[in-house]
Structure formats: structure tokens, C-alpha cells
Short mmCIF file of C-alpha atoms in Angstrom, two decimals:
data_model
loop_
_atom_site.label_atom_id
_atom_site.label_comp_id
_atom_site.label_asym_id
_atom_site.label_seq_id
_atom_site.Cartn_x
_atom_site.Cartn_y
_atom_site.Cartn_z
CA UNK A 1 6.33 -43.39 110.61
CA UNK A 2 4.23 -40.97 112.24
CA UNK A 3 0.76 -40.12 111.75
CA UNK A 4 -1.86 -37.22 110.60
CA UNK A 5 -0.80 -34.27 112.49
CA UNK A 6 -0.80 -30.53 112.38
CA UNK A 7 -2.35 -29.96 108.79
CA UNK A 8 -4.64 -32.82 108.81
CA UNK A 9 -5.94 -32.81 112.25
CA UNK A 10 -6.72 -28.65 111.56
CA UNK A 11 -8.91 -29.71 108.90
CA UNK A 12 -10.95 -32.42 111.01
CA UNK A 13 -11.39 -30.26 113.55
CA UNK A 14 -12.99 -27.67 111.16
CA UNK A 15 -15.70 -29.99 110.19
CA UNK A 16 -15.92 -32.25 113.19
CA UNK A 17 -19.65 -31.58 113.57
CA UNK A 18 -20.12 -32.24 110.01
CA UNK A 19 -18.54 -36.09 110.80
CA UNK A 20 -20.75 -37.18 113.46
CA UNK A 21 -23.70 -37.59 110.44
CA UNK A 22 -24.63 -40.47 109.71
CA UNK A 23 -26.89 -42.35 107.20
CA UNK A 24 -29.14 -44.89 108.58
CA UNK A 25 -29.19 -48.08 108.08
CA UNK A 26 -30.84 -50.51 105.40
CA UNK A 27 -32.68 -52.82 105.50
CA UNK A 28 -32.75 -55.69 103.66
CA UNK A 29 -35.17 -59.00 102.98
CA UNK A 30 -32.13 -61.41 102.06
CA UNK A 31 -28.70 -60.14 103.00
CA UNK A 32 -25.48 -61.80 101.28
CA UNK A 33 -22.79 -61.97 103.76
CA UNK A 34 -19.02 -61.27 103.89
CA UNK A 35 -16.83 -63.60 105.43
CA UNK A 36 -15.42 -62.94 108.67
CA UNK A 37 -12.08 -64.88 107.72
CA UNK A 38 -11.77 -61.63 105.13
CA UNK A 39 -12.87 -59.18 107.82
CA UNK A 40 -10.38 -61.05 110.09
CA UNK A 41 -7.62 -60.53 107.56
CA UNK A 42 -8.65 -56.71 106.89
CA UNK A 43 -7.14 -56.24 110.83
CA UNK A 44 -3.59 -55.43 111.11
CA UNK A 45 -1.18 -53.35 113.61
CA UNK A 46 1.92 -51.11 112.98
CA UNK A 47 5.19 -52.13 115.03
CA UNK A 48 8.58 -50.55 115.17
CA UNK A 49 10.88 -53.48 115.18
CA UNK A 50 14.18 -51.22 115.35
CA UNK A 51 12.97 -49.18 117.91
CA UNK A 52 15.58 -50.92 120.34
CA UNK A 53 15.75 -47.96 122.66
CA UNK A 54 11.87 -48.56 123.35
CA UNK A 55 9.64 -51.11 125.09
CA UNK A 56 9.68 -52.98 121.26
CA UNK A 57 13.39 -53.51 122.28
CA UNK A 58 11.78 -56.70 124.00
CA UNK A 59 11.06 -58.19 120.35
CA UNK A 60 10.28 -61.87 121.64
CA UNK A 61 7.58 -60.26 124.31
CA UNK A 62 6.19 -57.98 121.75
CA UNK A 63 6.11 -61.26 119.27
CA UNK A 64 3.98 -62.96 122.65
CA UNK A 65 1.27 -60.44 122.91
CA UNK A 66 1.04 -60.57 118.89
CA UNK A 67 -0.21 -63.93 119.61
CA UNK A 68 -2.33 -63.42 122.04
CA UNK A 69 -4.00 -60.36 120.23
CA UNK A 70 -4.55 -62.77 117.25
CA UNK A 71 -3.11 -60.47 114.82
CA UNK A 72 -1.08 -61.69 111.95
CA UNK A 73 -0.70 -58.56 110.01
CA UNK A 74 2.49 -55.87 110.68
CA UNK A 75 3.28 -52.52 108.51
CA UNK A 76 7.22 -51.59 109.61
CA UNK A 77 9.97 -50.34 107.92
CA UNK A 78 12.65 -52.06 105.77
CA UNK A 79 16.34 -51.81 106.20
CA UNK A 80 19.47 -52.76 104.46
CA UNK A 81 22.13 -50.63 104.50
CA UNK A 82 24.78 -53.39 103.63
CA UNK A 83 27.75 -51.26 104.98
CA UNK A 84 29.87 -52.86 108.05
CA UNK A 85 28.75 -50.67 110.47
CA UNK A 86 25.13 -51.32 109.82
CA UNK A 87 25.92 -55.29 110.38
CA UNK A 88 25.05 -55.74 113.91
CA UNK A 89 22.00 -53.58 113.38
CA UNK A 90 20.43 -55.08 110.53
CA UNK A 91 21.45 -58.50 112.14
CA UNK A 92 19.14 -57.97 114.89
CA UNK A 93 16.34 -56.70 112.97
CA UNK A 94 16.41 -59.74 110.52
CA UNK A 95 16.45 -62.06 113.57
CA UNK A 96 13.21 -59.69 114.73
CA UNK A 97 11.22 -60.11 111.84
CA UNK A 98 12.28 -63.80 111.05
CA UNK A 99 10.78 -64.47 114.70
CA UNK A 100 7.59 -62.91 113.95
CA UNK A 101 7.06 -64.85 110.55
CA UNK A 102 7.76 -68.12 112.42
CA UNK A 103 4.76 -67.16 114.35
CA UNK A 104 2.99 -67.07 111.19
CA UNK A 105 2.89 -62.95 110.78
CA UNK A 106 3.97 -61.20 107.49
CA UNK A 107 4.74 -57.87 107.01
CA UNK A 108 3.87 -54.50 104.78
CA UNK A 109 7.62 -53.45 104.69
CA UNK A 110 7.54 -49.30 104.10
CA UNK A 111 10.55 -48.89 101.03
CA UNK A 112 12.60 -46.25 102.13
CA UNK A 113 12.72 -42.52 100.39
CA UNK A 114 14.29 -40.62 99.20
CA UNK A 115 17.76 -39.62 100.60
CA UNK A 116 17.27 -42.58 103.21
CA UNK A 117 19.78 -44.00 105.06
CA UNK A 118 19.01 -47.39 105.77
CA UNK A 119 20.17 -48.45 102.55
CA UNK A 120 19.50 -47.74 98.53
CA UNK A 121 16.63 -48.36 96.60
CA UNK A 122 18.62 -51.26 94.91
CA UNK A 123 19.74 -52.57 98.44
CA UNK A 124 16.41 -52.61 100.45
CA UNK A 125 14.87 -54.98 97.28
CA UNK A 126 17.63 -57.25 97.77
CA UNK A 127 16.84 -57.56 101.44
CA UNK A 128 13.12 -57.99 100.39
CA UNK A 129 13.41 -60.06 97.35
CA UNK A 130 15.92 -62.15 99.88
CA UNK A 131 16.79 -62.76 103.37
CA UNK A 132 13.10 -61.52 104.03
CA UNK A 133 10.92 -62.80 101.53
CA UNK A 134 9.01 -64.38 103.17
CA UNK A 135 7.93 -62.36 105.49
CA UNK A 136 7.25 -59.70 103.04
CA UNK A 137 3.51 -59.64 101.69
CA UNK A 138 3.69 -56.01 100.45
CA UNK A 139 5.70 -53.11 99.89
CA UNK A 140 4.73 -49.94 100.42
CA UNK A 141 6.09 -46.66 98.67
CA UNK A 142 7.27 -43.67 100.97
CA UNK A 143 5.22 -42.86 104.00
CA UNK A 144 3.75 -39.30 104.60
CA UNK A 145 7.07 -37.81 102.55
CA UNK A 146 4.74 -34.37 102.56
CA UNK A 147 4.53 -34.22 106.41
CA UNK A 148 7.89 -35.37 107.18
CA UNK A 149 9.89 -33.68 104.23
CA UNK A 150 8.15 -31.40 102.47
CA UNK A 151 9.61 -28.27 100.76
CA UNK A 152 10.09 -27.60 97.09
CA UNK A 153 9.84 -30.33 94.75
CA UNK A 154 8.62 -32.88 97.33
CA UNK A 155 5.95 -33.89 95.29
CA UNK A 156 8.28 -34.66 92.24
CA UNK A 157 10.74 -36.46 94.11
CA UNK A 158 8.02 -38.87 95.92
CA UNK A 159 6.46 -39.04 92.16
CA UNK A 160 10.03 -40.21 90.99
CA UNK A 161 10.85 -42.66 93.66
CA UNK A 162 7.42 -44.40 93.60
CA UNK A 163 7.78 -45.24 90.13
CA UNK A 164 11.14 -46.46 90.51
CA UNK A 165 10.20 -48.42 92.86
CA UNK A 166 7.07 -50.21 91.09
CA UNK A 167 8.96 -50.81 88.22
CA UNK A 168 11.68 -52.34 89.61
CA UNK A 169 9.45 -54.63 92.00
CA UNK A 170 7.32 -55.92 89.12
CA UNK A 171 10.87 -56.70 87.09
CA UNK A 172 12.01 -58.43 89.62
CA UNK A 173 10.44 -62.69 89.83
CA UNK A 174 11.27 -62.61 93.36
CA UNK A 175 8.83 -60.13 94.20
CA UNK A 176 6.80 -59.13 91.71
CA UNK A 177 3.68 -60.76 93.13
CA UNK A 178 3.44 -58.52 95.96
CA UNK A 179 1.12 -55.42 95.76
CA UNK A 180 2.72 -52.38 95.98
CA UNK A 181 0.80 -50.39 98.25
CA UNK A 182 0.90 -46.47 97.37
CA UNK A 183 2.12 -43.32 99.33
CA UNK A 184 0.09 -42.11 102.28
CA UNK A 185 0.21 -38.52 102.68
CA UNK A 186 0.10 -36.18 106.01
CA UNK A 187 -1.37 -32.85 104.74
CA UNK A 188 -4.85 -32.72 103.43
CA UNK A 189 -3.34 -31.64 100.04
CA UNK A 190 -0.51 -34.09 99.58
CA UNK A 191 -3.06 -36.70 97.52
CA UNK A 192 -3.77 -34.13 95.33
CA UNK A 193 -0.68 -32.73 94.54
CA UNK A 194 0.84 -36.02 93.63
CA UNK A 195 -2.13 -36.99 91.32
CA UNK A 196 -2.86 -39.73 89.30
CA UNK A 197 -0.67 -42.53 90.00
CA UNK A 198 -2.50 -46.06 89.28
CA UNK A 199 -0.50 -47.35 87.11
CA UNK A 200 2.69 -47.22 89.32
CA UNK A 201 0.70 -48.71 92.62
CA UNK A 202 -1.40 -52.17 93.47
CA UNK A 203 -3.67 -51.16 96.45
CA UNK A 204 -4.30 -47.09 97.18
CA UNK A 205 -3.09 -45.65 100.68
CA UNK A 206 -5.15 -43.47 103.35
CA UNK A 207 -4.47 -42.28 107.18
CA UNK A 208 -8.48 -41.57 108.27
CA UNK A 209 -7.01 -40.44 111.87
CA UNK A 210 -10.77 -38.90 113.33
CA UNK A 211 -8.84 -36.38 115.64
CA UNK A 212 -10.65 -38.25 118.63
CA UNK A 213 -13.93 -37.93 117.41
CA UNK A 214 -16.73 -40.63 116.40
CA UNK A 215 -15.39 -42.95 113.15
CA UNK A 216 -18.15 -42.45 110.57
CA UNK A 217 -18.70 -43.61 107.09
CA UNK A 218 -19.19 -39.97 105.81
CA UNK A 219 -15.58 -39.19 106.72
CA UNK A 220 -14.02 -42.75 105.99
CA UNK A 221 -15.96 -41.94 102.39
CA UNK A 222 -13.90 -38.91 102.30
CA UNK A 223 -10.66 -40.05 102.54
CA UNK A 224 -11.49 -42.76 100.40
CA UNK A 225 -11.82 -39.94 97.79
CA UNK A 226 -9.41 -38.22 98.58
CA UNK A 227 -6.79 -41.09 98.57
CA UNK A 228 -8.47 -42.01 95.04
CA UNK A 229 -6.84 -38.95 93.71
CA UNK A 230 -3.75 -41.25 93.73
CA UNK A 231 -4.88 -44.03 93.54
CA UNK A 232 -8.07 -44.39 91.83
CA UNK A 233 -10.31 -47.61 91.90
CA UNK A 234 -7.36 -49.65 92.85
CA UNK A 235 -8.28 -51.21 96.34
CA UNK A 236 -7.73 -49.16 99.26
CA UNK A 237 -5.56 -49.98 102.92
CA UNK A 238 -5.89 -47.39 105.94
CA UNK A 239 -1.69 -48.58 106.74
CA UNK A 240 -2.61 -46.49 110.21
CA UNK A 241 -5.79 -45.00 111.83
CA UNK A 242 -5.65 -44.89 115.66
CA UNK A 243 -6.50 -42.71 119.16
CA UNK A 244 -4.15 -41.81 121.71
CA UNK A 245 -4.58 -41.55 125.16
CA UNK A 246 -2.38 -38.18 126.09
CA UNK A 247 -4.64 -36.50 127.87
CA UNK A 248 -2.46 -33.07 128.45
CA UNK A 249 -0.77 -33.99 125.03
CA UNK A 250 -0.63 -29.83 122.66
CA UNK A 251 -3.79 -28.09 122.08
CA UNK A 252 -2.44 -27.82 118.16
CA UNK A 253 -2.03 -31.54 117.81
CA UNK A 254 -5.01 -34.40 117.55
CA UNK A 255 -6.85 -34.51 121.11
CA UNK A 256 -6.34 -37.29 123.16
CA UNK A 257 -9.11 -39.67 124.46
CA UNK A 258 -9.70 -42.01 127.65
CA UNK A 259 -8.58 -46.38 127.29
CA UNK A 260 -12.22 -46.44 127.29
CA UNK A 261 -13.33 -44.66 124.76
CA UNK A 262 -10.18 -45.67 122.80
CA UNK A 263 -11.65 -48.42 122.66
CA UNK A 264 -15.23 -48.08 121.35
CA UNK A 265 -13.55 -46.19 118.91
CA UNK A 266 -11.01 -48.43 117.48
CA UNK A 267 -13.66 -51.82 117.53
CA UNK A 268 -16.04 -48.96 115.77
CA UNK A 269 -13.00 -48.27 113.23
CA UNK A 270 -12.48 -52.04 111.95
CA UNK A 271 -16.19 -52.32 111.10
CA UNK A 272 -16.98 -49.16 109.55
CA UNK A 273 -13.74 -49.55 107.03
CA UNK A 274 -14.63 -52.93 106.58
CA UNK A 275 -18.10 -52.35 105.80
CA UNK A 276 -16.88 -49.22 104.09
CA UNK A 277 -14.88 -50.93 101.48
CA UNK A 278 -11.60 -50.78 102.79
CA UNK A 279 -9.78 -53.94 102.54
CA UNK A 280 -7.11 -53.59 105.35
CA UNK A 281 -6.34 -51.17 108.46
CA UNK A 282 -3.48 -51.08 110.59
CA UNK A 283 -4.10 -49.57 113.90
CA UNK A 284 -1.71 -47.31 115.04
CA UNK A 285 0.28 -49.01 117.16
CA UNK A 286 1.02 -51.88 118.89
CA UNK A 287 2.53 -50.61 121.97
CA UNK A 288 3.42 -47.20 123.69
CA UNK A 289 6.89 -46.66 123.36
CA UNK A 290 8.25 -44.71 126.14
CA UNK A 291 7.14 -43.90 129.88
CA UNK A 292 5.19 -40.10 129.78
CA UNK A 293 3.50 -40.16 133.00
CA UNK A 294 2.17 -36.89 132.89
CA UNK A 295 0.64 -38.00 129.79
CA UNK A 296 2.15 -34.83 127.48
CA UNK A 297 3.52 -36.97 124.28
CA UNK A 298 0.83 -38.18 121.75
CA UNK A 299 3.45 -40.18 120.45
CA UNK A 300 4.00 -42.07 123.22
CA UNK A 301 -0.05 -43.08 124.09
CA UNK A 302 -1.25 -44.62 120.61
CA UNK A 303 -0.77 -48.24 121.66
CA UNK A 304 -2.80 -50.69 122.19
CA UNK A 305 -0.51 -51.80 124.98
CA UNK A 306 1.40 -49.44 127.94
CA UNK A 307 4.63 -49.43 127.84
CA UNK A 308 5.49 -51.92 130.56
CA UNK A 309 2.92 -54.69 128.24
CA UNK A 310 -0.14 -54.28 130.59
CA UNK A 311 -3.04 -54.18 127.95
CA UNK A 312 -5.65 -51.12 127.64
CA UNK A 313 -9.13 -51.51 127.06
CA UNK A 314 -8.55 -51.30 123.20
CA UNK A 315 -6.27 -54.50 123.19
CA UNK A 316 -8.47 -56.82 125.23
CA UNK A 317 -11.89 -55.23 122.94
CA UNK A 318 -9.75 -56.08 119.47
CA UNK A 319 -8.63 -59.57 120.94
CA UNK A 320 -12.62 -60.27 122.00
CA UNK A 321 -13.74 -59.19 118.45
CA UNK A 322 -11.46 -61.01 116.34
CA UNK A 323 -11.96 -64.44 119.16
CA UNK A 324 -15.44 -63.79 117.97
CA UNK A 325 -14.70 -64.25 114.22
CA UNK A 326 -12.99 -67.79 114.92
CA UNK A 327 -9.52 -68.13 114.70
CA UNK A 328 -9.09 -71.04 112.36
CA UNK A 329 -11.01 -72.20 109.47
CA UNK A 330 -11.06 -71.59 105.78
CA UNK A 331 -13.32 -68.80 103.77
CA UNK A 332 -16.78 -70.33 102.87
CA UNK A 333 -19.06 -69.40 99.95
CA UNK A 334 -21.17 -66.79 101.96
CA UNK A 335 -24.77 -67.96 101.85
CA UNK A 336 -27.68 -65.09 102.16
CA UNK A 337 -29.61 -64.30 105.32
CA UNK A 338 -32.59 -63.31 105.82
CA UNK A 339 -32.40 -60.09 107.98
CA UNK A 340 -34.52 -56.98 108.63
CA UNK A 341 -33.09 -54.29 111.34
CA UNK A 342 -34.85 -51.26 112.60
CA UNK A 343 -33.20 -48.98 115.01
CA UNK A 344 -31.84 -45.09 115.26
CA UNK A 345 -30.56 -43.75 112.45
CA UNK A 346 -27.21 -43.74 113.53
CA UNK A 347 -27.46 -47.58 113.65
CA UNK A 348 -25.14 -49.47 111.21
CA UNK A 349 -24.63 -53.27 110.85
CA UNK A 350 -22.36 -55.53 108.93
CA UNK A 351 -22.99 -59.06 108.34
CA UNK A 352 -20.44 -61.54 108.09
CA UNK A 353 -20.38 -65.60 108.32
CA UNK A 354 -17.95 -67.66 109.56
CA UNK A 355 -16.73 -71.18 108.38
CA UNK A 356 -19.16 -73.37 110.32
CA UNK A 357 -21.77 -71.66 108.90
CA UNK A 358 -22.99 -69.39 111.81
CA UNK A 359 -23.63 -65.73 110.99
CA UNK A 360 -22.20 -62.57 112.69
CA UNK A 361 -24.19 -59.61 112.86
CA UNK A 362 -22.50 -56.69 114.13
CA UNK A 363 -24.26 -53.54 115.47
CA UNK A 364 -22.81 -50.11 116.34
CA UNK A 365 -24.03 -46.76 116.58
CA UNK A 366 -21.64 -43.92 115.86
CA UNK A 367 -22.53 -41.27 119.03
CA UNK A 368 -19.80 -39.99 120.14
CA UNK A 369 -18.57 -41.12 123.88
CA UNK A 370 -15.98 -38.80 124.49
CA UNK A 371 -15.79 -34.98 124.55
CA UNK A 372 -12.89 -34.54 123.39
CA UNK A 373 -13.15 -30.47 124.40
CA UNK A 374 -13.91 -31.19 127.79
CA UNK A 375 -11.97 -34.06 128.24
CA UNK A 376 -14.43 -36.44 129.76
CA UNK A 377 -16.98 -39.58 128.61
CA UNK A 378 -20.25 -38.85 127.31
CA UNK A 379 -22.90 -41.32 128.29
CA UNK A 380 -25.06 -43.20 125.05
CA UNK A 381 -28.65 -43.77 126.16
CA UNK A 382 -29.16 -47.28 124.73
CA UNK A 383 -32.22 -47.65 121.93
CA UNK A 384 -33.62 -50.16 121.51
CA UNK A 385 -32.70 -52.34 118.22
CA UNK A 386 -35.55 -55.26 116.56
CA UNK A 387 -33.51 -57.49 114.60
CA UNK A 388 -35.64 -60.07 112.50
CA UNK A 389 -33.93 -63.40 111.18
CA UNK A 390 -36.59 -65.73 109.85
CA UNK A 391 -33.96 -68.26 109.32
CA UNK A 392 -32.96 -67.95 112.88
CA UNK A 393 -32.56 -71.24 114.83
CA UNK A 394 -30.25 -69.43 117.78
CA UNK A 395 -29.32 -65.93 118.64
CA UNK A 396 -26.47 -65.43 121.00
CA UNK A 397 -24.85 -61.62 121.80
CA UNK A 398 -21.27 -60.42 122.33
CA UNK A 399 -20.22 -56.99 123.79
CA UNK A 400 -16.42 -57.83 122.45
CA UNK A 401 -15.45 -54.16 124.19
CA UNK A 402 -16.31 -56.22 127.29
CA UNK A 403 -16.09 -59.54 126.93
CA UNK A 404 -16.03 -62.44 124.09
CA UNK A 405 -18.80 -64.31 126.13
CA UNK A 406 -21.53 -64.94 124.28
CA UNK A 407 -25.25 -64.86 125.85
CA UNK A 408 -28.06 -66.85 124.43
CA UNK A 409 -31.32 -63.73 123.63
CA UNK A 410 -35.03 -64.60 123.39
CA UNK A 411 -35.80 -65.62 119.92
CA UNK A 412 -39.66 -64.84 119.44
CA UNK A 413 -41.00 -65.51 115.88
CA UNK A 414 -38.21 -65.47 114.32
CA UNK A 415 -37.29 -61.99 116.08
CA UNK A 416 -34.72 -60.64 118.82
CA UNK A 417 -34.88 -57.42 120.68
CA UNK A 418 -32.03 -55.55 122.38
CA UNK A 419 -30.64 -52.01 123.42
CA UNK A 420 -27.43 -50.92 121.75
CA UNK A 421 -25.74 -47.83 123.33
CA UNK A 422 -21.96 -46.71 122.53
CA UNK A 423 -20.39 -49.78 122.30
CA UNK A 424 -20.91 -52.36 119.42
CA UNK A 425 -22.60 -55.94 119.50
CA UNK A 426 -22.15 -59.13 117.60
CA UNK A 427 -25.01 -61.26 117.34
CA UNK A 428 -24.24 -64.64 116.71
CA UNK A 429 -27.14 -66.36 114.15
CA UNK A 430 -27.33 -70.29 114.45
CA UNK A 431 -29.51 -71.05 111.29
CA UNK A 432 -31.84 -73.34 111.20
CA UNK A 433 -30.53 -76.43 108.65
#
């Protein structure tokens, strides 16, 4: 369970330059909103529960900051390998992931592939379809087999597999209601080579790593195509995007980036998906597994946590954004705003509303706050933004990067004025009733 490497991370840096375009934003008399329940849902996090040699070998503490984060959504791999030397293993991971769905989280299992060890096609349904149904609420066909296997025929064998696997979920009453979530590849070519693949697959698959650079909707849109190859208009998960923070981590692999930056980037990445149609990401990952002081192992600097549980910047910015969206409450029928924005033209904006009624309006611009050549942060002069709301009674802002306090702004005739530099704002809209 690794992520875009060598072969993808060659091609974004190829047209890096190309990804830091940006189209500007709209603007709009009346604005239906999305709800930020779904936008809260769309926000998920990989874990390795069987990593026992790591810091996830303290399962119940990893389970604690999953709490606090406020995410309920896991992608992690599914074992059951029913032979007696496996026992003890699998004993402790079913004990790992029963404690997480106590605490309410459910997971997108990853189903094996093939030649896998941890047990047989056959044998990792039964686990699903038994002692972990209900913690399942996917299933998710081989992950990056391209990157990680390869060779001749690889394409044919994940093709095989995949199919297998759909079939035999859908047969099955015990879990034939979950989506099956398709392959995600790690080559720039792996989509393509597999081909068309709809009809064996419930929601489509991507990895948009950025390769430290700016999240944009022009390369989001990309991989959307590209994962479309497989997948077509089925609807579309990013099961891992992410930054690391290995700053002397190989020239050959994706750059690293500062906590900072990491995360601007990340609360950037949850908005532009979401406002770019995809329905779920999974940042890559929860925690960093191992010390690496010298800061040498990309693998080891992709979570949102160090390895000793002492958050970075990313954590507390997710955990201020999602406070933001309220953590309790059903989905409401959106109800339209009136809204007119004018800013730079890398300005974006997403407008959600959340159960009480209030509107969210978040703002982010997509200039790039870390050189990732020169290894240092680039400093965003902030614009300034007009937001009109007619409708407006109260207009409070966020800087959820910073903080979850809100801060009441000037309303004037119906209209607010504020600078936005790198990092994003919510505006919370009180309407008038």
C-alpha cells in the first residue's frame, strides 16, 4: 500500500508548470449548495492496522487520535489466512478493527491479489462477509498491482482477479451491497492498459499525488480522466493523495515539503476534489511509521501525525476544517444562496450548508507556497476578495490551517471584504430568516 512513485511522479514533474493553471472562478446570482455533512463524509485517512512493528502497533492510541481528528473513514488491508499459524495474527487484527468500528469508523478493506498470502480470494470474503462485516463499507480490488508487480501479463492477471472478485461479492447477500471500489494504478499507463472495466467495479479509483506541488483542478481533472479509462462515469474515490515531509528524502522520488506547507496543501486537497467531483479521498496516512531523523525515507514522513503521536500542522488544519463543518447533525435539503465573488483568478470557492441552516463558504487560492526545488516556503501576497451575500444576516471567518475560531467581519450592504493569501478561509453565512 504504497503510493505514486517513480513513473508517476516523472510525469508530474514534466508538466508541473502546466498544473499551477488555474481557471477562475464563477460567479453566480443564486448558488445551490452542497452539504457539508457530504463534504464531511468525502474525508477519509489510510491506516496500517498490522503494521505491529510500527508506531500503529499502539492500535488503541491510534483509535484515540482517530477521534480526536473526527475522521470516521479508514482504507486498510484485509486478512484471513485461516491457517494455524496465522491465528494469533489475524486475532489481533480483528480485535484492531473491531475497536475502531466501536468508535463508529468503517473501513475500505483492499482484497488481496493475486498470489497473496494473507489468505485466498474465497477466504478474505468470508472474513468480510463475517467476523468483519460490519466494519466493512467497501471493498476495494488490488492496489497499484502495476507498481508493485508488474511484468508480463500483469495487466491480465489484475483484469482476472477484479472480476472474480466483483462477481463473487455481488453473489454473495452478505455483502453484495457494498461498492466495489476499482484498482488504482502506480504508472501513468496502468489505467489504460487495463481498460474498460465498469461493469466489474461500483465507484472508479485514482492516486492524484501532486509531487509537492499546488493541488489544482486542471490536474485533479486529469486523473479523473485518466482513472475513467477504467472506470468510466461510475463515481470516483482518490483511496490516497498526500505530501510528505522528507526533506533529504531521493532526488528520483516525489519531493518532500515543510508541516507547513503540508498543510495548506492537504486542507487545499479536500476542497478542490470535493468541489471537483470526487466523492471520497483518503489522505495518505494517518501516522509516520518509523523514526528517520535525518529525514531520508518518504515513506516514513506522509502522516498526519510523527511517529511518537505529536500532531503536524496538517492534523490540527484537517481537525479545524472538519470542527467547522459540525460534527453531528443530519443532511438538509440544501437551500440556494445568493452569492457573487470577485477576486484573482486563481480564486476558487465551494459552498456548502450545514444542518442548522448556516452556510459555509470556503475560499482558496492555488499559489504555490513551497518551492519544492529549493526547498523552502514561498510567501502569497494576500488579494483582496469582495464577497456579496444579499441574504446575509452574519458573516463570521475561519483560517481552519490556524485555528477553528471563528471571527465576526463587517457586513456592509449586504457585502464582506477580506484578503486571502495561501491558506484557505471558511466564511460562515448566518442568513437572514
Amino acid at each position: 500500500m504504497s503510493i505514486h512513485m517513480r513513473a508517476v511522479l516523472r510525469g508530474l514533474l514534466a508538466v508541473g508548470a502546466c498544473s499551477l493553471a488555474v481557471a477562475p472562478v464563477a460567479s453566480a446570482d443564486v448558488v445551490k449548495p452542497r452539504s457539508a455533512a457530504a463534504f464531511r463524509d468525502s474525508v477519509g485517512v489510510v491506516t496500517h492496522v498490522v503494521y505491529y512493528d510500527t508506531a500503529y502497533g499502539n492500535w488503541p492510541r491510534v483509535v484515540a487520535r482517530l477521534d480526536d481528528l473526527g475522521v470516521r473513514h479508514l482504507r486498510d488491508g484485509l486478512y484471513g489466512n485461516p491457517s494455524p499459524a496465522w491465528h494469533d495474527w489475524n486475532e489481533r487484527y480483528f480485535k484492531a478493527v473491531d475497536l475502531a468500528a466501536a468508535h463508529g469508523m468503517r473501513f475500505d478493506f483492499i482484497v488481496g491479489k493475486p498470489g497473496y498470502d494473507g489468505g485466498t480470494l474465497d477466504q478474505l470474503l468470508n472474513v468480510a462477509g463475517g467476523r468483519l462485516r460490519k466494519s466493512a463499507e467497501a471493498l476495494e480490488e488490488p492496489n497499484e498491482f502495476d507498481h508493485f508487480n508488474g511484468g508480463p501479463g500483469w495487466a491480465s492477471q489484475l483484469t482476472r482477479y477484479s472480476r472474480e472478485l466483483y462477481r463473487k461479492v455481488k453473489r454473495n447477500p452478505a455483502l453484495r451491497a457494498l461498492p466495489v471500489v476499482g484498482p488504482a494504478f502506480g504508472t501513468l499507463q496502468g489505467a489504460s492498459r487495463v481498460g474498460d472495466q465498469r461493469a466489474y467495479l461500483d465507484v472508479g479509483n485514482i492516486h492524484p499525488y501532486t509531487g509537492g506541488l499546488s493541488p489544482d483542478a486542471k490536474l485533479v481533472r486529469t486523473e479523473i480522466a485518466r482513472g475513467s479509462a477504467v472506470s468510466g462515469r461510475k463515481p470516483m474515490w482518490a483511496t490516497e493523495a498526500g505530501f510528505h515531509n522528507a526533506m533529504r528524502g531521493p532526488a528520483q522520488e516525489q519531493p518532500g515539503v515543510s508541516e507547513q506547507a503540508a498543510a495548506v496543501y492537504l486542507t487545499r486537497t479536500f476542497l478542490q476534489h470535493f468541489q471537483s467531483g470526487v466523492a471520497r479521498t483518503y489522505a495518505y496516512e494517518l501516522l509516520d511509521e518509523k523514526p528517520d531523523r535525518r529525514g531520508r525515507d518518504p515513506q516514513q514522513h506522509f502522516g498526519l501525525l510523527r511517529h511518537d503521536f505529536s500532531p503536524k500542522p496538517a492534523y490540527r488544519a484537517l481537525r479545524n476544517l472538519l470542527g467547522l463543518m459540525g460534527r453531528t447533525g443530519a443532511r438538509s435539503q440544501p437551500r440556494p444562496l445568493r452569492l457573487d465573488v470577485h477576486g484573482p483568478s486563481d480564486l476558487h470557492r465551494l459552498v456548502l450548508q450545514k444542518a442548522d441552516g448556516t452556510y459555509l463558504v470556503a475560499l482558496w487560492r492555488t499559489a504555490s507556497v513551497w518551492d519544492r526545488d529549493r526547498g523552502r516556503t514561498l510567501r502569497v501576497a494576500p488579494r483582496a476578495v469582495s464577497v456579496a451575500l444579499p441574504g446575509a444576516k452574519r458573516v463570521s471567518s475561519a483560517d481552519p490551517v490556524r485555528s477553528a475560531h471563528l471571527r465576526r467581519l463587517a457586513l456592509r450592504r449586504g457585502n464582506v471584504r477580506l484578503r486571502v493569501a495561501g491558506r484557505p478561509l471558511l466564511l460562515e453565512v448566518t442568513p437572514r430568516r
